[in-house]
XYZ file of N, CA and C in Angstrom:
519
model
N -44.290 40.619 27.458
C -44.466 39.212 27.766
C -45.443 38.566 26.786
N -46.528 39.271 26.465
C -47.531 38.731 25.551
C -46.922 38.531 24.153
N -46.114 39.519 23.676
C -45.487 39.406 22.359
C -44.537 38.211 22.298
N -43.787 37.966 23.363
C -42.878 36.827 23.413
C -43.645 35.522 23.353
N -44.734 35.435 24.079
C -45.563 34.218 24.082
C -46.152 33.973 22.698
N -46.654 35.016 22.054
C -47.205 34.878 20.703
C -46.124 34.430 19.711
N -44.931 35.026 19.835
C -43.826 34.663 18.960
C -43.461 33.185 19.142
N -43.320 32.746 20.374
C -42.970 31.353 20.651
C -44.049 30.414 20.140
N -45.307 30.783 20.311
C -46.420 29.950 19.843
C -46.400 29.840 18.316
N -46.173 30.964 17.643
C -46.116 30.971 16.177
C -44.912 30.159 15.678
N -43.780 30.327 16.324
C -42.580 29.582 15.946
C -42.802 28.084 16.099
N -43.412 27.659 17.199
C -43.698 26.249 17.417
C -44.621 25.707 16.332
N -45.629 26.473 15.937
C -46.550 26.041 14.876
C -45.823 25.895 13.542
N -44.931 26.851 13.229
C -44.183 26.790 11.969
C -43.239 25.588 11.937
N -42.536 25.345 13.017
C -41.612 24.210 13.081
C -42.373 22.897 12.977
N -43.507 22.798 13.663
C -44.332 21.588 13.594
C -44.846 21.370 12.179
N -45.315 22.438 11.530
C -45.797 22.329 10.147
C -44.679 21.890 9.213
N -43.461 22.422 9.423
C -42.327 22.030 8.600
C -41.992 20.552 8.796
N -41.989 20.082 10.024
C -41.709 18.665 10.298
C -42.776 17.765 9.687
N -44.026 18.168 9.751
C -45.098 17.365 9.150
C -44.972 17.325 7.633
N -44.526 18.421 7.015
C -44.346 18.415 5.557
C -43.230 17.460 5.151
N -42.181 17.354 5.966
C -41.093 16.416 5.680
C -41.609 14.983 5.761
N -42.478 14.714 6.722
C -43.028 13.366 6.871
C -43.903 12.966 5.693
N -44.468 13.936 4.993
C -45.326 13.655 3.842
C -44.528 13.301 2.589
N -43.240 13.635 2.567
C -42.413 13.341 1.401
C -42.289 11.832 1.224
N -42.306 11.388 -0.019
C -42.297 9.949 -0.298
C -40.993 9.267 0.119
N -39.870 9.993 0.079
C -38.571 9.381 0.392
C -38.320 9.236 1.885
N -39.166 9.827 2.722
C -38.925 9.801 4.163
C -38.882 8.384 4.697
N -39.811 7.555 4.275
C -39.889 6.183 4.784
C -39.507 5.152 3.738
N -38.813 5.574 2.705
C -38.397 4.657 1.654
C -37.300 3.743 2.196
N -37.522 2.431 2.175
C -36.503 1.520 2.717
C -35.333 1.352 1.746
N -34.199 1.003 2.290
C -33.026 0.709 1.472
C -32.333 1.953 0.959
N -31.306 1.723 0.174
C -30.513 2.807 -0.393
C -31.264 3.446 -1.553
N -31.241 4.773 -1.612
C -31.901 5.479 -2.699
C -31.323 6.881 -2.868
N -31.542 7.442 -4.061
C -31.078 8.786 -4.361
C -31.997 9.808 -3.704
N -31.436 10.921 -3.275
C -32.213 12.016 -2.716
C -32.303 13.125 -3.761
N -33.502 13.572 -4.049
C -33.765 14.633 -5.036
C -33.106 14.335 -6.386
N -33.429 13.189 -7.002
C -32.816 12.866 -8.300
C -33.362 13.757 -9.416
N -32.530 13.954 -10.434
C -32.950 14.694 -11.618
C -32.283 14.054 -12.833
N -32.765 14.383 -14.020
C -32.228 13.785 -15.238
C -30.764 14.173 -15.426
N -30.006 13.232 -15.936
C -28.588 13.468 -16.202
C -28.441 14.383 -17.408
N -27.386 15.169 -17.412
C -27.115 16.050 -18.546
C -26.737 15.212 -19.774
N -26.853 15.803 -20.941
C -26.478 15.084 -22.172
C -24.998 14.726 -22.152
N -24.188 15.627 -21.615
C -22.745 15.393 -21.552
C -22.442 14.167 -20.681
N -23.107 14.062 -19.515
C -22.901 12.908 -18.637
C -23.432 11.640 -19.290
N -24.598 11.707 -19.928
C -25.147 10.525 -20.605
C -24.218 10.059 -21.718
N -23.623 10.989 -22.454
C -22.670 10.627 -23.510
C -21.442 9.948 -22.916
N -20.932 10.477 -21.785
C -19.780 9.869 -21.110
C -20.114 8.454 -20.641
N -21.297 8.273 -20.041
C -21.700 6.954 -19.544
C -21.837 5.959 -20.693
N -22.359 6.401 -21.834
C -22.478 5.525 -22.999
C -21.098 5.188 -23.559
N -20.210 6.181 -23.592
C -18.854 5.992 -24.113
C -18.059 4.992 -23.272
N -18.238 5.032 -21.951
C -17.498 4.136 -21.065
C -18.192 2.790 -20.869
N -19.404 2.642 -21.407
C -20.109 1.374 -21.298
C -20.883 1.192 -20.001
N -20.983 2.240 -19.208
C -21.725 2.144 -17.948
C -23.224 2.118 -18.203
N -23.673 2.886 -19.187
C -25.101 2.959 -19.509
C -25.266 2.983 -21.017
N -26.464 2.665 -21.452
C -26.796 2.750 -22.869
C -27.840 3.844 -23.055
N -28.144 4.134 -24.306
C -29.135 5.172 -24.608
C -30.526 4.781 -24.101
N -30.774 3.465 -23.934
C -32.080 2.991 -23.472
C -32.286 3.203 -21.973
N -31.209 3.378 -21.213
C -31.333 3.570 -19.772
C -31.946 4.930 -19.462
N -32.889 4.934 -18.543
C -33.410 6.190 -18.002
C -32.445 6.585 -16.895
N -31.612 7.584 -17.162
C -30.523 7.923 -16.251
C -30.870 9.153 -15.419
N -30.814 8.972 -14.084
C -31.010 10.083 -13.169
C -29.762 10.215 -12.297
N -29.483 11.430 -11.866
C -28.338 11.700 -11.005
C -28.796 12.471 -9.777
N -27.939 12.465 -8.773
C -28.216 13.217 -7.562
C -26.894 13.602 -6.919
N -26.928 14.625 -6.088
C -25.739 15.016 -5.340
C -25.638 14.289 -4.013
N -26.728 13.598 -3.609
C -26.708 12.890 -2.327
C -27.595 11.656 -2.402
N -27.354 10.735 -1.468
C -28.119 9.495 -1.418
C -28.228 9.032 0.025
N -29.260 8.278 0.291
C -29.435 7.650 1.602
C -28.909 6.225 1.471
N -28.053 5.812 2.412
C -27.473 4.470 2.398
C -28.386 3.487 3.112
N -28.109 2.198 2.944
C -28.897 1.159 3.618
C -28.887 1.327 5.129
N -27.766 1.778 5.667
C -27.633 1.938 7.117
C -28.383 3.158 7.636
N -28.895 4.008 6.739
C -29.665 5.172 7.148
C -28.914 6.481 7.063
N -27.596 6.440 6.913
C -26.841 7.691 6.820
C -26.919 8.243 5.392
N -26.489 9.475 5.234
C -26.544 10.147 3.941
C -25.125 10.394 3.444
N -24.913 10.154 2.155
C -23.615 10.459 1.543
C -23.845 11.480 0.444
N -22.791 12.224 0.124
C -22.899 13.201 -0.949
C -21.630 13.177 -1.793
N -21.725 13.730 -2.983
C -20.582 13.784 -3.890
C -19.435 14.503 -3.184
N -18.242 13.917 -3.249
C -17.063 14.474 -2.588
C -16.700 13.748 -1.312
N -17.631 12.975 -0.750
C -17.356 12.203 0.462
C -16.431 11.025 0.141
N -15.692 10.586 1.151
C -14.949 9.331 1.053
C -15.824 8.253 1.657
N -16.075 7.188 0.880
C -16.980 6.131 1.331
C -16.263 4.787 1.370
N -16.757 3.937 2.243
C -16.271 2.565 2.374
C -17.315 1.661 1.753
N -16.883 0.734 0.896
C -17.838 -0.191 0.280
C -17.322 -1.617 0.353
N -18.250 -2.541 0.324
C -17.912 -3.960 0.448
C -17.326 -4.484 -0.852
N -16.454 -5.475 -0.707
C -15.869 -6.210 -1.825
C -16.356 -7.651 -1.760
N -16.255 -8.366 -2.877
C -16.518 -9.802 -2.784
C -15.565 -10.421 -1.768
N -16.043 -11.374 -1.020
C -15.248 -11.989 0.057
C -13.942 -12.548 -0.497
N -12.845 -12.081 0.045
C -11.524 -12.565 -0.350
C -11.091 -13.616 0.666
N -10.760 -14.830 0.213
C -10.363 -15.870 1.149
C -9.120 -15.469 1.946
N -9.187 -15.642 3.250
C -8.056 -15.355 4.111
C -7.868 -13.884 4.434
N -8.749 -13.030 3.941
C -8.610 -11.601 4.201
C -9.520 -11.186 5.344
N -8.997 -10.367 6.249
C -9.842 -9.865 7.332
C -10.351 -8.461 7.005
N -10.081 -7.981 5.789
C -10.531 -6.648 5.382
C -11.170 -6.757 4.006
N -12.465 -6.977 3.976
C -13.177 -7.177 2.710
C -13.896 -5.906 2.255
N -13.187 -4.773 2.361
C -13.730 -3.479 1.984
C -12.760 -2.745 1.073
N -13.291 -1.812 0.335
C -12.486 -0.883 -0.437
C -13.058 0.505 -0.174
N -12.379 1.512 -0.658
C -12.830 2.878 -0.411
C -12.572 3.729 -1.635
N -13.212 4.874 -1.636
C -13.008 5.805 -2.729
C -13.707 7.121 -2.469
N -13.353 8.094 -3.285
C -13.994 9.403 -3.212
C -15.192 9.383 -4.141
N -16.340 9.729 -3.622
C -17.596 9.686 -4.370
C -17.601 10.764 -5.438
N -17.681 10.350 -6.693
C -17.654 11.285 -7.818
C -19.031 11.521 -8.408
N -19.891 10.501 -8.387
C -21.200 10.616 -9.025
C -22.154 9.592 -8.419
N -23.430 9.964 -8.298
C -24.466 9.055 -7.807
C -25.506 8.944 -8.911
N -25.754 7.721 -9.375
C -26.616 7.500 -10.541
C -27.712 6.485 -10.260
N -28.793 6.621 -11.010
C -29.797 5.575 -11.064
C -30.046 5.291 -12.533
N -29.753 4.058 -12.937
C -29.931 3.624 -14.315
C -31.083 2.635 -14.335
N -32.265 3.092 -14.704
C -33.446 2.256 -14.582
C -33.707 2.012 -13.111
N -33.668 0.748 -12.698
C -33.864 0.437 -11.282
C -32.537 0.217 -10.538
N -31.427 0.247 -11.260
C -30.106 0.018 -10.666
C -29.533 1.330 -10.141
N -29.167 1.328 -8.855
C -28.583 2.516 -8.231
C -27.096 2.260 -8.019
N -26.261 3.133 -8.562
C -24.807 2.952 -8.480
C -24.125 4.265 -8.119
N -22.896 4.134 -7.655
C -22.040 5.293 -7.443
C -20.754 5.077 -8.229
N -20.169 6.159 -8.654
C -18.857 6.104 -9.292
C -17.886 6.697 -8.290
N -16.869 5.914 -7.919
C -15.884 6.360 -6.940
C -14.498 6.377 -7.562
N -13.701 7.365 -7.155
C -12.288 7.373 -7.504
C -11.613 6.496 -6.463
N -11.133 5.348 -6.895
C -10.657 4.313 -5.982
C -9.437 4.747 -5.180
N -9.376 4.221 -3.968
C -8.211 4.369 -3.102
C -7.568 2.990 -2.960
N -6.254 2.952 -2.801
C -5.541 1.693 -2.598
C -5.193 1.568 -1.122
N -5.590 0.452 -0.530
C -5.331 0.218 0.888
C -3.842 -0.004 1.121
N -3.260 0.762 2.042
C -1.855 0.588 2.414
C -1.747 -0.266 3.673
N -2.580 0.053 4.676
C -2.587 -0.721 5.918
C -3.869 -0.414 6.679
N -4.213 -1.326 7.581
C -5.380 -1.104 8.432
C -5.155 -1.771 9.791
N -5.879 -1.284 10.781
C -5.798 -1.857 12.122
C -7.190 -1.784 12.745
N -7.812 -2.955 12.896
C -9.150 -2.980 13.491
C -9.116 -2.521 14.941
N -8.029 -2.842 15.629
C -7.938 -2.471 17.038
C -7.951 -0.951 17.215
N -7.223 -0.248 16.352
C -7.179 1.216 16.409
C -8.306 1.863 15.607
N -9.048 1.043 14.850
C -10.162 1.515 14.008
C -9.697 2.540 12.972
N -8.604 2.228 12.304
C -8.029 3.152 11.334
C -7.547 2.397 10.099
N -7.578 3.071 8.968
C -7.033 2.520 7.725
C -6.302 3.642 6.990
N -5.215 3.283 6.310
C -4.457 4.251 5.516
C -4.572 3.856 4.053
N -4.794 4.854 3.220
C -5.039 4.654 1.799
C -4.155 5.594 0.989
N -3.887 5.196 -0.248
C -3.237 6.112 -1.178
C -4.164 6.297 -2.378
N -4.212 7.500 -2.920
C -5.105 7.753 -4.053
C -4.646 7.007 -5.294
N -5.611 6.567 -6.079
C -5.339 5.930 -7.370
C -5.916 6.854 -8.437
N -5.091 7.725 -8.978
C -5.573 8.697 -9.950
C -6.102 8.004 -11.196
N -7.169 8.513 -11.727
C -7.798 8.026 -12.957
C -8.244 6.574 -12.842
N -8.584 6.134 -11.649
C -9.041 4.762 -11.431
C -10.456 4.825 -10.873
N -11.441 4.875 -11.778
C -12.838 4.981 -11.372
C -13.472 3.605 -11.298
N -14.272 3.380 -10.270
C -14.995 2.121 -10.100
C -16.481 2.419 -10.015
N -17.274 1.533 -10.585
C -18.727 1.620 -10.458
C -19.126 0.617 -9.385
N -19.846 1.099 -8.367
C -20.217 0.275 -7.216
C -21.715 0.423 -6.983
N -22.392 -0.691 -6.729
C -23.817 -0.608 -6.394
C -23.990 0.172 -5.095
N -24.993 1.012 -5.054
C -25.244 1.839 -3.872
C -25.497 0.979 -2.637
N -26.101 -0.195 -2.809
C -26.356 -1.096 -1.681
C -25.074 -1.592 -1.016
N -23.947 -1.564 -1.744
C -22.682 -2.057 -1.195
C -21.907 -0.992 -0.428
N -22.341 0.259 -0.523
C -21.690 1.326 0.234
C -22.160 1.218 1.678
N -21.216 1.031 2.597
C -21.588 0.778 3.996
C -21.430 1.986 4.899
N -20.603 2.970 4.525
C -20.410 4.108 5.420
C -19.686 5.253 4.724
N -19.957 6.444 5.235
C -19.172 7.623 4.881
C -18.064 7.698 5.926
N -16.840 7.954 5.481
C -15.703 7.894 6.400
C -15.206 9.283 6.807
N -14.783 9.365 8.056
C -14.070 10.542 8.555
C -12.624 10.358 8.113
N -12.028 11.408 7.539
C -10.687 11.238 6.979
C -9.801 12.436 7.270
N -8.499 12.202 7.066
C -7.486 13.244 7.154
C -6.516 13.019 6.000
N -6.242 14.069 5.261
C -5.327 13.964 4.130
C -3.945 14.425 4.572
N -2.968 13.548 4.430
C -1.604 13.867 4.832
C -0.870 14.699 3.803
N 0.272 15.247 4.181
C 1.078 16.058 3.267
C 1.582 15.256 2.077
N 1.799 13.953 2.289
C 2.285 13.105 1.200
C 1.155 12.606 0.294
N -0.083 13.018 0.569
C -1.221 12.620 -0.261
C -1.982 11.422 0.266
N -1.403 10.705 1.227
C -2.092 9.558 1.807
C -3.302 10.025 2.598
N -4.299 9.169 2.653
C -5.542 9.479 3.350
C -5.712 8.493 4.491
N -5.860 9.020 5.699
C -6.101 8.196 6.880
C -7.576 8.317 7.232
N -8.238 7.178 7.395
C -9.670 7.190 7.692
C -9.949 6.430 8.984
N -10.994 6.855 9.641
C -11.496 6.101 10.783
C -12.449 5.054 10.258
N -12.331 3.841 10.759
C -13.248 2.785 10.355
C -14.521 2.900 11.185
N -15.672 2.715 10.560
C -16.941 2.865 11.279
C -17.040 1.909 12.457
N -17.533 2.376 13.600
C -17.626 1.529 14.797
C -18.451 0.266 14.591
N -19.543 0.365 13.815
C -20.385 -0.819 13.643
C -19.681 -1.911 12.845
N -18.695 -1.567 12.036
C -17.910 -2.584 11.330
C -16.753 -3.062 12.186
N -16.193 -2.173 12.985
C -15.069 -2.538 13.847
C -15.481 -3.557 14.900
N -16.725 -3.502 15.351
C -17.213 -4.432 16.366
C -17.175 -5.870 15.869
N -17.404 -6.064 14.570
C -17.431 -7.412 13.979
C -16.039 -8.029 13.891
N -14.997 -7.203 13.957
C -13.630 -7.697 13.722
C -12.744 -7.596 14.963
N -13.328 -7.606 16.119
C -12.530 -7.550 17.365
C -11.814 -8.854 17.608
């Protein structure tokens, strides 16, 4: 009984110490969208960004495998994300989606590169959207415009069905 009590006491101290160390990290209370554990981009990636006109040699380029969104959730490379579009007149769906390929910070500008999806249909009532992949169609999107990571299912025909986030569906009832 004494050994169990000592073990539980030690475990509680270790878990508490670990939680306090997380609170000391600078990114814990950082407001807004930001990269998590950023590091310098490889020369190969910097050359690609310069070649495509996304960045210049003067940009201090950092990359990350994950980022915290404005809404507080975390996205990572490989996720399907929903991002805002400029308001389209007469449209009730002002979003686009894509597969997250890269998360970058160029100076103070935070962007993601997504492999774009083409919207086939959507239904706010059912909270679902169907997309088709657009191969070789990369878009650069500001990280602040990414609103959610989507739950998805890939069909046999290649189409992707996603659930629309509840907090966005509420606005379009």
